[in-house]
Amino acid sequence: MPAFLRQEDVQVVAVCDFNRGSNGYKSPDQFLGREPGWKTVNDYYAKKADSGTYRGSRAYNDFREVLGRPDVDAVAIIVPDHWHR
């Protein structure tokens, strides 16, 4: 996601993960999931906003809701390492 956030012609409008948030994605201390991802997006855009706040993205636990949004042009599917076989 950080690579997408840095692209000037991309706006991340949704984060979707069934997992609300937990440790152990890549390493035992790494805390990721839907809510940490959503916070990352909002914090990134808030730093760029004059007001210092941003709430232009939403967090989902069902990918079908993301696909149903009319403003979504692309979706990146990121799977855990154990699915890369």
CSV table of C-alpha atoms in Angstrom, one decimal:
chain,number,residue,atom,x,y,z
A,1,MET,CA,0.0,0.0,0.0
A,2,PRO,CA,2.8,2.5,0.7
A,3,ALA,CA,3.8,2.3,-3.0
A,4,PHE,CA,0.2,3.2,-4.1
A,5,LEU,CA,0.0,6.0,-1.6
A,6,ARG,CA,3.1,7.7,-3.1
A,7,GLN,CA,1.6,7.7,-6.6
A,8,GLU,CA,0.3,11.2,-7.5
A,9,ASP,CA,-2.3,9.7,-9.9
A,10,VAL,CA,-3.7,7.2,-7.3
A,11,GLN,CA,-6.1,7.8,-4.4
A,12,VAL,CA,-6.7,4.9,-2.0
A,13,VAL,CA,-10.4,5.1,-1.2
A,14,ALA,CA,-10.9,1.7,0.5
A,15,VAL,CA,-9.0,-0.9,2.6
A,16,CYS,CA,-10.5,-4.3,2.9
A,17,ASP,CA,-9.4,-7.1,5.2
A,18,PHE,CA,-11.4,-9.7,6.9
A,19,ASN,CA,-9.0,-9.4,9.9
A,20,ARG,CA,-9.7,-6.3,11.9
A,21,GLY,CA,-6.1,-6.2,13.1
A,22,SER,CA,-3.5,-8.6,14.6
A,23,ASN,CA,0.1,-9.3,15.0
A,24,GLY,CA,2.1,-11.8,12.9
A,25,TYR,CA,1.5,-10.9,9.2
A,26,LYS,CA,5.1,-11.0,8.2
A,27,SER,CA,6.9,-11.0,11.5
A,28,PRO,CA,5.5,-11.7,15.1
A,29,ASP,CA,5.6,-8.0,16.0
A,30,GLN,CA,4.0,-6.6,12.8
A,31,PHE,CA,0.5,-5.4,13.4
A,32,LEU,CA,-1.6,-5.2,10.3
A,33,GLY,CA,-5.2,-5.7,9.2
A,34,ARG,CA,-8.2,-3.7,8.1
A,35,GLU,CA,-8.1,-1.0,10.8
A,36,PRO,CA,-4.3,-0.4,10.9
A,37,GLY,CA,-4.4,-0.2,7.0
A,38,TRP,CA,-7.2,2.3,7.1
A,39,LYS,CA,-5.3,4.4,9.7
A,40,THR,CA,-2.2,4.3,7.4
A,41,VAL,CA,-4.3,5.7,4.5
A,42,ASN,CA,-6.0,8.4,6.5
A,43,ASP,CA,-2.7,9.4,8.2
A,44,TYR,CA,-0.9,9.6,4.9
A,45,TYR,CA,-3.5,11.9,3.3
A,46,ALA,CA,-4.0,13.9,6.5
A,47,LYS,CA,-0.3,15.0,6.3
A,48,LYS,CA,-0.9,16.3,2.8
A,49,ALA,CA,-4.2,18.1,3.7
A,50,ASP,CA,-4.2,21.8,4.8
A,51,SER,CA,-6.6,20.9,7.7
A,52,GLY,CA,-4.3,18.0,8.9
A,53,THR,CA,-7.2,15.6,8.9
A,54,TYR,CA,-8.5,13.2,6.3
A,55,ARG,CA,-11.5,10.8,6.3
A,56,GLY,CA,-11.9,10.1,2.6
A,57,SER,CA,-11.4,6.4,2.7
A,58,ARG,CA,-13.5,3.5,4.2
A,59,ALA,CA,-12.6,0.2,5.7
A,60,TYR,CA,-14.4,-3.0,4.7
A,61,ASN,CA,-14.4,-6.6,5.7
A,62,ASP,CA,-16.2,-7.8,2.6
A,63,PHE,CA,-14.5,-7.3,-0.8
A,64,ARG,CA,-17.8,-7.3,-2.6
A,65,GLU,CA,-18.7,-4.0,-1.0
A,66,VAL,CA,-15.4,-2.5,-2.4
A,67,LEU,CA,-16.1,-3.9,-5.9
A,68,GLY,CA,-19.6,-2.4,-5.7
A,69,ARG,CA,-18.3,1.2,-5.3
A,70,PRO,CA,-18.6,3.3,-8.5
A,71,ASP,CA,-15.4,5.2,-7.7
A,72,VAL,CA,-13.1,2.1,-7.6
A,73,ASP,CA,-11.1,1.7,-10.8
A,74,ALA,CA,-8.6,-0.8,-9.6
A,75,VAL,CA,-8.1,-3.4,-6.9
A,76,ALA,CA,-4.8,-4.8,-5.5
A,77,ILE,CA,-5.1,-8.2,-4.0
A,78,ILE,CA,-2.4,-8.9,-1.5
A,79,VAL,CA,-2.3,-12.4,0.0
A,80,PRO,CA,-0.3,-13.8,2.9
A,81,ASP,CA,3.1,-15.4,2.2
A,82,HIS,CA,1.8,-18.9,2.8
A,83,TRP,CA,-0.5,-18.5,-0.2
A,84,HIS,CA,2.5,-17.9,-2.5
A,85,ARG,CA,3.2,-21.4,-3.7
